[in-house]
Amino acid sequence: MTKLTDLTMAEARDGLAKGAFTAVELTSAHIKATEAQRHLNAFIVETPDLALDAAKASDARRQAGTAGSMDGLPIGIKDLFCTEGVQTTAASHILEGFKPPYESTVSGKLKAAGAVSLGKLNLDEFAMGSSNQTSYFGAVENPWKKTSAPKAKLVPGGSSGGSAAAVAARMVMAATGTDTGGSIRQPAAFCGITGIKPTYGRCSRFGIVAFASSLDQAGPMARTVRDCAIMLGAMAGHDPKDSTSVNMAVPDFEKALTGDIRGLKVGIPKEYRPDGLSDEVAKVWELGIEWIKAAGATPVEISLPHTKYALPTYYIIAPAECSSNLARYDGLRFGLRVPGKTLDEMYKNTRAAGFGAEVRRRILIGTYVLSAGYYDAYYAKAQKVRRLIAEDFRKAFESVDIILTPTAPSAAFGQGEGTDDPVTMWLNDVFTIPTSMAGLPGLSLPAGLSKDGLPLGLQLIGRPFDEETVFRVAGVMETAANFTAKPEGI
């Protein structure tokens, strides 16, 4: 019999409906898995008692015939989402001990759908990082191992590294992530799972600790395309508390998985072959192109000419918004306070002690590009280039239905590699940032293994609010890839 922790969300949903097991049994199995994998450091806060209470309530609802779309399914919540009465830190010392008096809209929607939260998942501090090594609560370890160096600890990607590691290690069935420049898709690729950044505005940002408000977007991370479709359906929807939330109906994303992509045109951007792209990633990309051709779709070479400017543009806009958003952490109202002789000194002491090196770096960059004399030279120009990047995609979608690219330029790398060179670390998001800059939906799914036995991901990019086509193509590619591998010992 399949272990309860090996079931997909869709399989578990069917099992619960048939009475094959209870939500309490399913939750207990995942709590045990979480305890067994604590060395991965995927959780900042575990809430097993709250989870079991929620599972009992779920079983009662099922008995009463009022079960929700995700009733009884154990998930994790990235510790960037405010959860009422449960510590929310954004993986930063400055928010350690903070227990919000309210719930984020997305986590509230999941709770309303019956999902059972096992706790708060680790991340890069304030979602700033691509390797989950900037967390105040310690680095997260990828459950996958290199066959050539099985004792070496690998990064899970970032910033949603705790979410990706927990899903891959079967600690939870799915998890929330947030994506500013690739923070759902890149860790999904590194950990051999599926993750989707929906169109900007599809999910509410209310109650999510802000990094870059014009880019941040919540999305699901799970082991299959179908599971992501189920979870996004529960997460999405208009929210009057978020002015960037779009007021439009939420489709049944699961129904989009028809298995038929005949006649679709799939764009293959010629600019996505930069120096440093591993041969293995290039081969997997070619394999992906063969899969869509075999399924009746047509690959079409396209040009996204401003791609090369996306990374530097992002690292002007995102830090600028971060410097503004993080100004609120001053030691006065919540979180850490380090005393000083004057008010200004208290501000300085609190922020110096509370923020890590990467967060301080981005605040400094952002403050610089917004300062008098530099605003027009940097920030205003970056916004113009951002519009050109979005226009590239708009023109491409006049001739194609979806775009296929690699998710990351390499497989997962070792902990400690590249930490002394922030620019090298930032290059991990070279394929995901353009999608974020244009606000488009992007999904990463596992497509194969490297020669070292590590997962490699492919990315699908869709038109605005056309997650259905993204899911439809992803479902076909998932079937072709037949990715059944999982981390050893899990």
Coordinates of C-alpha atoms in Angstrom, one line a residue:
M1 CA 0.0 0.0 0.0
T2 CA 1.3 3.5 -0.8
K3 CA 2.5 5.5 2.2
L4 CA 0.1 8.3 3.1
T5 CA 3.0 10.8 2.7
D6 CA 3.6 9.5 -0.8
L7 CA 0.1 10.3 -2.0
T8 CA -0.5 13.4 -4.1
M9 CA -3.1 15.9 -2.9
A10 CA -5.5 14.7 -5.6
E11 CA -5.1 11.1 -4.4
A12 CA -5.4 12.0 -0.8
R13 CA -8.6 14.0 -1.6
D14 CA -10.1 10.9 -3.2
G15 CA -9.0 8.7 -0.4
L16 CA -10.6 10.9 2.2
A17 CA -13.8 11.1 0.2
K18 CA -13.9 7.3 0.1
G19 CA -13.2 6.9 3.8
A20 CA -9.9 5.0 3.1
F21 CA -8.3 7.0 5.9
T22 CA -9.1 10.1 8.0
A23 CA -7.7 13.6 8.0
V24 CA -6.3 12.9 11.5
E25 CA -4.4 9.8 10.1
L26 CA -3.2 11.8 7.1
T27 CA -2.1 14.7 9.3
S28 CA -0.4 12.5 11.9
A29 CA 1.6 10.8 9.1
H30 CA 2.9 14.1 7.9
I31 CA 3.7 15.3 11.4
K32 CA 5.9 12.2 11.9
A33 CA 7.6 12.9 8.6
T34 CA 8.2 16.5 9.7
E35 CA 9.8 15.3 12.9
A36 CA 12.0 12.8 11.0
Q37 CA 13.3 15.5 8.6
R38 CA 13.9 18.3 11.1
H39 CA 17.6 18.3 10.0
L40 CA 16.5 20.0 6.8
N41 CA 15.5 23.1 8.8
A42 CA 12.4 23.6 6.5
F43 CA 10.2 24.9 9.3
I44 CA 10.6 27.9 11.5
V45 CA 7.5 27.1 13.6
E46 CA 5.8 23.7 13.8
T47 CA 2.1 23.7 14.9
P48 CA 1.3 20.0 15.3
D49 CA -1.4 20.5 18.0
L50 CA -3.2 23.1 15.9
A51 CA -2.9 20.8 12.9
L52 CA -4.5 17.9 14.7
D53 CA -7.3 20.1 16.0
A54 CA -7.9 21.3 12.4
A55 CA -7.8 17.7 11.1
K56 CA -10.4 16.6 13.7
A57 CA -12.6 19.5 12.6
S58 CA -12.1 18.4 9.0
D59 CA -13.2 14.9 9.7
A60 CA -16.3 16.3 11.4
R61 CA -17.1 18.4 8.3
R62 CA -16.7 15.4 6.1
Q63 CA -19.1 13.4 8.2
A64 CA -21.6 16.3 7.9
G65 CA -21.2 16.5 4.2
T66 CA -19.7 20.0 4.2
A67 CA -16.1 19.3 3.2
G68 CA -14.2 22.0 1.3
S69 CA -12.0 21.7 -1.8
M70 CA -8.9 21.0 0.3
D71 CA -10.4 19.6 3.4
G72 CA -8.0 17.6 5.5
L73 CA -5.0 18.0 3.3
P74 CA -1.8 18.9 5.2
I75 CA 0.1 21.9 3.9
G76 CA 2.8 24.3 5.0
I77 CA 2.7 28.1 5.0
K78 CA 5.7 30.1 4.0
D79 CA 6.6 32.4 6.9
L80 CA 5.9 35.5 4.9
F81 CA 2.1 35.1 5.3
C82 CA 0.6 36.6 8.4
T83 CA -1.1 33.9 10.5
E84 CA -3.3 35.0 13.3
G85 CA -1.8 34.1 16.7
V86 CA 1.1 32.1 15.1
Q87 CA 4.6 33.7 14.9
T88 CA 5.3 35.3 11.6
T89 CA 9.0 36.4 11.1
A90 CA 9.8 36.7 7.4
A91 CA 12.9 34.7 8.6
S92 CA 14.2 37.9 10.1
H93 CA 15.5 38.7 13.6
I94 CA 13.7 42.0 13.5
L95 CA 10.3 40.2 13.5
E96 CA 11.2 37.4 15.8
G97 CA 8.3 36.8 18.3
F98 CA 5.8 38.8 16.3
K99 CA 2.3 37.2 16.4
P100 CA -0.1 38.9 14.0
P101 CA -3.6 39.8 15.2
Y102 CA -5.0 39.0 11.7
E103 CA -4.7 36.4 8.9
S104 CA -3.4 36.9 5.4
T105 CA -6.1 36.6 2.7
V106 CA -4.4 33.6 1.0
S107 CA -3.8 31.6 4.2
G108 CA -7.4 32.5 5.3
K109 CA -8.8 31.2 2.0
L110 CA -6.8 27.9 2.4
K111 CA -8.1 27.5 5.9
A112 CA -11.6 28.2 4.7
A113 CA -11.1 25.4 2.0
G114 CA -10.3 23.0 4.9
A115 CA -6.5 22.8 4.4
V116 CA -4.6 21.8 7.5
S117 CA -1.5 23.9 8.2
L118 CA 1.5 22.1 9.9
G119 CA 3.3 25.4 10.5
K120 CA 5.4 28.2 9.1
L121 CA 8.2 27.4 6.6
N122 CA 11.7 28.8 6.4
L123 CA 12.7 31.3 3.6
D124 CA 15.4 33.7 2.7
E125 CA 15.1 36.8 5.0
F126 CA 12.3 39.0 3.8
A127 CA 12.2 36.7 0.6
M128 CA 15.6 38.2 -0.5
G129 CA 17.8 35.4 -1.8
S130 CA 18.0 32.5 -4.3
S131 CA 19.4 29.8 -2.0
N132 CA 17.6 30.0 1.4
Q133 CA 20.9 30.8 3.1
T134 CA 20.0 34.3 4.3
S135 CA 17.4 33.2 6.9
Y136 CA 18.1 34.4 10.5
F137 CA 16.9 30.9 11.5
G138 CA 19.6 29.1 9.5
A139 CA 19.9 27.7 6.0
V140 CA 17.5 25.1 4.6
E141 CA 18.9 21.9 3.3
N142 CA 17.8 20.4 0.0
P143 CA 16.6 16.8 0.5
W144 CA 18.2 15.8 -2.8
K145 CA 21.9 14.7 -2.8
K146 CA 24.6 14.6 -5.5
T147 CA 25.5 11.0 -6.4
S148 CA 29.1 12.1 -6.7
A149 CA 29.2 13.8 -3.3
P150 CA 26.3 12.3 -1.2
K151 CA 27.4 14.0 2.0
A152 CA 27.5 17.5 0.5
K153 CA 24.6 19.8 1.6
L154 CA 22.8 21.4 -1.3
V155 CA 20.7 24.6 -1.3
P156 CA 16.9 24.2 -2.0
G157 CA 16.8 27.5 -4.0
G158 CA 15.1 30.6 -2.7
S159 CA 13.4 32.4 -1.4
S160 CA 10.7 29.7 -0.9
G161 CA 13.3 27.1 -0.1
G162 CA 11.6 25.8 3.1
S163 CA 8.4 25.3 1.1
A164 CA 10.2 23.4 -1.7
A165 CA 12.2 21.3 0.6
A166 CA 9.2 20.4 2.8
V167 CA 7.1 19.3 -0.3
A168 CA 10.0 17.3 -1.8
A169 CA 10.7 15.6 1.5
R170 CA 7.0 14.6 1.9
M171 CA 6.7 16.7 5.1
V172 CA 3.7 18.4 3.6
M173 CA 1.5 17.7 0.5
A174 CA 1.8 21.3 -0.7
A175 CA 2.9 24.7 0.5
T176 CA 2.4 28.3 -0.2
G177 CA 5.2 30.3 -1.8
T178 CA 5.7 33.8 -3.0
D179 CA 7.5 34.9 -6.1
T180 CA 9.1 38.3 -6.7
G181 CA 11.7 37.3 -9.3
G182 CA 11.6 33.5 -9.3
S183 CA 11.1 32.5 -5.7
I184 CA 8.5 29.8 -6.4
R185 CA 9.9 28.5 -9.7
Q186 CA 13.6 28.3 -9.0
P187 CA 13.3 26.4 -5.7
A188 CA 10.7 24.1 -7.4
A189 CA 13.2 23.3 -10.1
F190 CA 16.0 22.7 -7.5
C191 CA 13.8 20.4 -5.4
G192 CA 12.1 18.4 -8.2
I193 CA 8.6 19.7 -7.6
T194 CA 6.0 21.9 -9.4
G195 CA 5.3 25.5 -8.6
I196 CA 3.4 28.3 -10.3
K197 CA 3.7 32.1 -10.0
P198 CA 0.2 33.2 -11.1
T199 CA -0.4 36.4 -13.0
Y200 CA 0.2 39.5 -10.8
G201 CA -3.1 40.3 -9.2
R202 CA -4.5 36.8 -9.3
C203 CA -3.9 36.2 -5.6
S204 CA -4.3 38.8 -2.9
R205 CA -1.1 40.2 -1.3
F206 CA -3.0 41.3 1.9
G207 CA -1.2 40.0 4.9
I208 CA 2.0 39.0 3.0
V209 CA 5.1 40.7 4.4
A210 CA 6.0 43.0 1.5
F211 CA 9.3 42.9 -0.4
A212 CA 8.7 44.6 -3.8
S213 CA 5.0 45.4 -4.0
S214 CA 4.8 45.7 -7.8
L215 CA 6.3 42.2 -8.2
D216 CA 5.3 40.0 -5.2
Q217 CA 2.8 37.3 -6.0
A218 CA 1.6 34.3 -4.0
G219 CA 1.4 30.8 -5.6
P220 CA 1.2 27.1 -4.8
M221 CA 4.0 24.6 -4.7
A222 CA 3.2 20.9 -4.9
R223 CA 4.4 17.6 -6.3
T224 CA 2.2 17.6 -9.4
V225 CA 0.6 20.0 -11.8
R226 CA -2.9 18.8 -10.8
D227 CA -2.1 19.5 -7.1
C228 CA -1.0 23.1 -8.0
A229 CA -4.2 23.6 -10.0
I230 CA -6.3 22.4 -7.0
M231 CA -4.4 24.7 -4.6
L232 CA -4.4 27.8 -6.8
G233 CA -8.2 27.5 -7.1
A234 CA -8.4 27.8 -3.3
M235 CA -5.9 30.6 -3.1
A236 CA -7.0 32.9 -5.9
G237 CA -9.8 35.5 -6.0
H238 CA -10.6 39.2 -5.7
D239 CA -9.8 40.8 -2.4
P240 CA -11.1 44.4 -1.6
K241 CA -8.2 44.7 0.9
D242 CA -5.7 44.6 -1.9
S243 CA -6.0 47.3 -4.5
T244 CA -3.8 45.2 -6.9
S245 CA -6.1 42.2 -6.7
V246 CA -8.0 41.7 -9.9
N247 CA -11.8 41.4 -9.8
M248 CA -12.4 38.5 -12.2
A249 CA -13.8 35.0 -11.8
V250 CA -11.5 32.2 -10.8
P251 CA -11.6 29.4 -13.4
D252 CA -11.6 25.7 -12.5
F253 CA -7.9 25.2 -13.1
E254 CA -8.2 21.5 -12.6
K255 CA -10.6 21.2 -15.6
A256 CA -7.9 22.8 -17.8
L257 CA -5.9 19.5 -17.6
T258 CA -7.5 18.0 -20.7
G259 CA -4.3 16.4 -22.0
D260 CA -4.8 17.9 -25.4
I261 CA -2.5 20.6 -26.7
R262 CA -2.8 19.9 -30.4
G263 CA -2.6 23.0 -32.6
L264 CA -0.9 25.2 -29.9
K265 CA 2.1 27.3 -30.8
V266 CA 4.9 27.2 -28.3
G267 CA 7.5 30.0 -28.3
I268 CA 11.2 29.1 -27.9
P269 CA 13.1 32.4 -27.1
K270 CA 16.5 32.6 -28.7
E271 CA 17.8 34.9 -26.0
Y272 CA 17.5 32.2 -23.3
R273 CA 20.8 30.5 -24.2
P274 CA 23.3 32.7 -22.2
D275 CA 26.9 31.9 -21.4
G276 CA 26.9 29.7 -18.3
L277 CA 23.8 27.6 -19.3
S278 CA 24.7 24.0 -18.4
D279 CA 24.7 21.5 -21.2
E280 CA 22.4 19.3 -19.1
V281 CA 19.8 22.1 -18.8
A282 CA 20.1 22.8 -22.6
K283 CA 19.5 19.0 -23.3
V284 CA 16.4 18.9 -21.1
W285 CA 15.0 22.0 -22.8
E286 CA 15.5 20.2 -26.2
L287 CA 13.7 17.2 -24.7
G288 CA 10.8 19.4 -23.6
I289 CA 10.5 20.8 -27.2
E290 CA 10.3 17.2 -28.5
W291 CA 7.6 16.4 -26.0
I292 CA 5.3 19.2 -27.1
K293 CA 5.9 18.4 -30.8
A294 CA 5.0 14.7 -30.1
A295 CA 1.8 16.0 -28.4
G296 CA 0.8 17.9 -31.5
A297 CA 2.0 21.4 -30.6
T298 CA 4.3 23.5 -32.8
P299 CA 7.5 25.0 -31.5
V300 CA 8.2 28.5 -32.9
E301 CA 11.4 30.5 -32.4
I302 CA 10.7 33.9 -31.0
S303 CA 12.7 36.9 -29.9
L304 CA 12.5 38.7 -26.5
P305 CA 15.2 41.3 -27.3
H306 CA 15.2 43.1 -23.9
T307 CA 15.8 39.9 -21.9
K308 CA 19.5 40.9 -21.3
Y309 CA 18.3 44.0 -19.4
A310 CA 15.8 42.2 -17.1
L311 CA 18.3 41.3 -14.4
P312 CA 19.9 44.7 -13.9
T313 CA 16.4 46.3 -14.2
Y314 CA 15.0 44.0 -11.5
Y315 CA 17.9 44.8 -9.2
I316 CA 17.0 48.5 -9.4
I317 CA 13.2 48.2 -9.1
A318 CA 13.0 45.5 -6.4
P319 CA 15.6 47.0 -4.0
A320 CA 13.9 50.5 -4.5
E321 CA 10.6 49.1 -3.4
C322 CA 12.2 47.1 -0.6
S323 CA 13.9 50.1 0.9
S324 CA 10.5 51.8 1.0
N325 CA 8.6 48.8 2.4
L326 CA 11.2 48.0 5.0
A327 CA 11.2 51.5 6.4
R328 CA 8.4 50.5 8.7
Y329 CA 10.7 48.2 10.8
D330 CA 11.9 50.8 13.2
G331 CA 11.6 49.2 16.6
L332 CA 8.6 51.4 17.7
R333 CA 5.5 49.4 17.0
F334 CA 6.3 45.7 16.7
G335 CA 9.3 43.3 16.5
L336 CA 12.8 43.9 17.8
R337 CA 13.8 47.0 19.6
V338 CA 17.4 47.8 20.6
P339 CA 17.6 50.8 22.9
G340 CA 19.7 53.9 22.1
K341 CA 20.4 57.3 23.8
T342 CA 18.3 59.1 21.1
L343 CA 15.4 58.1 18.9
D344 CA 17.7 58.1 15.8
E345 CA 20.2 55.9 17.6
M346 CA 17.4 53.5 18.6
Y347 CA 16.4 53.3 14.9
K348 CA 20.0 52.6 13.8
N349 CA 20.7 50.0 16.6
T350 CA 17.4 48.2 15.9
R351 CA 17.8 48.0 12.1
A352 CA 21.6 47.1 12.3
A353 CA 20.8 44.2 14.7
G354 CA 17.6 43.2 13.1
F355 CA 18.4 43.0 9.4
G356 CA 20.9 40.5 7.8
A357 CA 23.6 41.3 5.3
E358 CA 21.5 40.7 2.1
V359 CA 18.6 42.7 3.3
R360 CA 20.9 45.6 4.3
R361 CA 22.6 45.4 0.9
R362 CA 19.2 45.7 -0.9
I363 CA 18.0 48.5 1.3
L364 CA 21.2 50.5 0.6
I365 CA 20.9 49.9 -3.2
G366 CA 17.3 50.9 -3.1
T367 CA 17.8 54.0 -1.1
Y368 CA 20.6 55.0 -3.4
V369 CA 18.6 54.6 -6.7
L370 CA 15.7 56.6 -5.2
S371 CA 17.9 59.4 -3.8
A372 CA 17.9 63.0 -5.3
G373 CA 20.0 63.1 -8.4
Y374 CA 19.9 59.4 -9.1
Y375 CA 16.1 58.7 -9.3
D376 CA 15.9 59.7 -13.0
A377 CA 19.2 58.0 -13.9
Y378 CA 18.3 54.7 -12.3
Y379 CA 14.8 54.1 -11.1
A380 CA 12.9 56.1 -13.8
K381 CA 15.0 54.5 -16.5
A382 CA 14.5 51.0 -15.1
Q383 CA 10.7 51.5 -15.1
K384 CA 10.9 52.4 -18.9
V385 CA 13.0 49.3 -19.6
R386 CA 10.5 47.2 -17.6
R387 CA 7.7 48.4 -20.0
L388 CA 9.9 47.4 -23.0
I389 CA 10.3 43.9 -21.4
A390 CA 6.6 43.6 -21.0
E391 CA 6.1 44.8 -24.6
D392 CA 8.4 42.0 -25.8
F393 CA 6.2 39.4 -24.3
R394 CA 3.0 41.1 -25.7
K395 CA 4.4 41.0 -29.2
A396 CA 5.5 37.4 -28.8
F397 CA 2.0 36.3 -27.7
E398 CA 0.6 37.7 -31.0
S399 CA 2.2 34.6 -32.7
V400 CA 2.4 32.0 -29.9
D401 CA 0.1 30.6 -27.2
I402 CA 2.7 29.9 -24.5
I403 CA 6.5 30.1 -24.1
L404 CA 8.9 27.3 -23.0
T405 CA 12.2 28.0 -21.4
P406 CA 14.5 26.5 -18.7
T407 CA 13.7 27.5 -15.1
A408 CA 17.3 27.9 -13.9
P409 CA 20.7 27.8 -15.6
S410 CA 21.9 24.9 -13.4
A411 CA 20.9 22.2 -10.9
A412 CA 21.1 22.9 -7.2
F413 CA 24.5 23.9 -5.9
G414 CA 26.3 23.4 -2.6
Q415 CA 25.6 25.5 0.6
G416 CA 28.2 28.2 0.8
E417 CA 28.9 28.4 -2.9
G418 CA 28.7 31.9 -4.3
T419 CA 27.8 33.5 -1.0
D420 CA 30.8 35.9 -1.3
D421 CA 29.6 37.2 -4.7
P422 CA 26.0 38.5 -4.7
V423 CA 25.9 39.0 -8.4
T424 CA 26.7 35.3 -9.1
M425 CA 23.8 34.4 -6.7
W426 CA 21.5 36.9 -8.4
L427 CA 22.1 35.2 -11.8
N428 CA 20.2 32.1 -10.6
D429 CA 17.0 34.0 -11.5
V430 CA 18.1 35.0 -15.0
F431 CA 15.2 33.0 -16.6
T432 CA 12.5 33.8 -14.1
I433 CA 12.9 37.5 -13.7
P434 CA 11.6 38.6 -17.1
T435 CA 8.3 36.8 -16.4
S436 CA 8.0 38.6 -13.1
M437 CA 8.8 42.0 -14.6
A438 CA 5.9 41.5 -17.1
G439 CA 3.5 40.2 -14.4
L440 CA 2.9 37.0 -16.4
P441 CA 2.1 33.5 -15.1
G442 CA 5.1 31.2 -15.0
L443 CA 5.2 27.5 -14.0
S444 CA 8.2 25.3 -13.3
L445 CA 7.9 21.5 -13.5
P446 CA 10.5 18.8 -13.1
A447 CA 11.7 17.4 -16.5
G448 CA 14.7 15.2 -15.7
L449 CA 17.8 14.5 -13.6
S450 CA 21.4 15.8 -14.1
K451 CA 24.2 13.2 -14.3
D452 CA 24.6 13.8 -10.6
G453 CA 21.1 12.8 -9.9
L454 CA 19.7 16.3 -9.3
P455 CA 16.3 17.6 -10.6
L456 CA 16.2 20.0 -13.6
G457 CA 13.2 22.1 -14.3
L458 CA 11.5 23.6 -17.3
Q459 CA 9.4 26.8 -17.2
L460 CA 6.1 27.6 -19.0
I461 CA 5.1 31.2 -19.4
G462 CA 1.6 32.2 -20.3
R463 CA -0.5 35.2 -21.3
P464 CA -1.9 37.4 -18.5
F465 CA -4.6 35.5 -16.6
D466 CA -4.3 32.4 -18.9
E467 CA -3.1 30.0 -16.2
E468 CA -5.4 27.5 -17.8
T469 CA -3.2 27.1 -20.9
V470 CA -0.1 27.0 -18.7
F471 CA -1.7 24.1 -16.7
R472 CA -2.9 22.3 -19.9
V473 CA 0.6 22.3 -21.4
A474 CA 2.3 21.5 -18.1
G475 CA 0.0 18.5 -17.6
V476 CA 1.0 17.1 -21.0
M477 CA 4.7 17.7 -20.4
E478 CA 4.4 16.1 -16.9
T479 CA 3.0 12.9 -18.4
A480 CA 5.8 12.9 -21.1
A481 CA 8.5 13.5 -18.5
N482 CA 7.2 10.8 -16.2
F483 CA 9.3 12.2 -13.3
T484 CA 8.8 9.7 -10.5
A485 CA 12.2 10.2 -8.8
K486 CA 12.3 11.4 -5.2
P487 CA 15.1 12.2 -2.7
E488 CA 16.8 9.1 -1.4
G489 CA 15.7 8.0 2.0
I490 CA 12.4 9.9 1.9

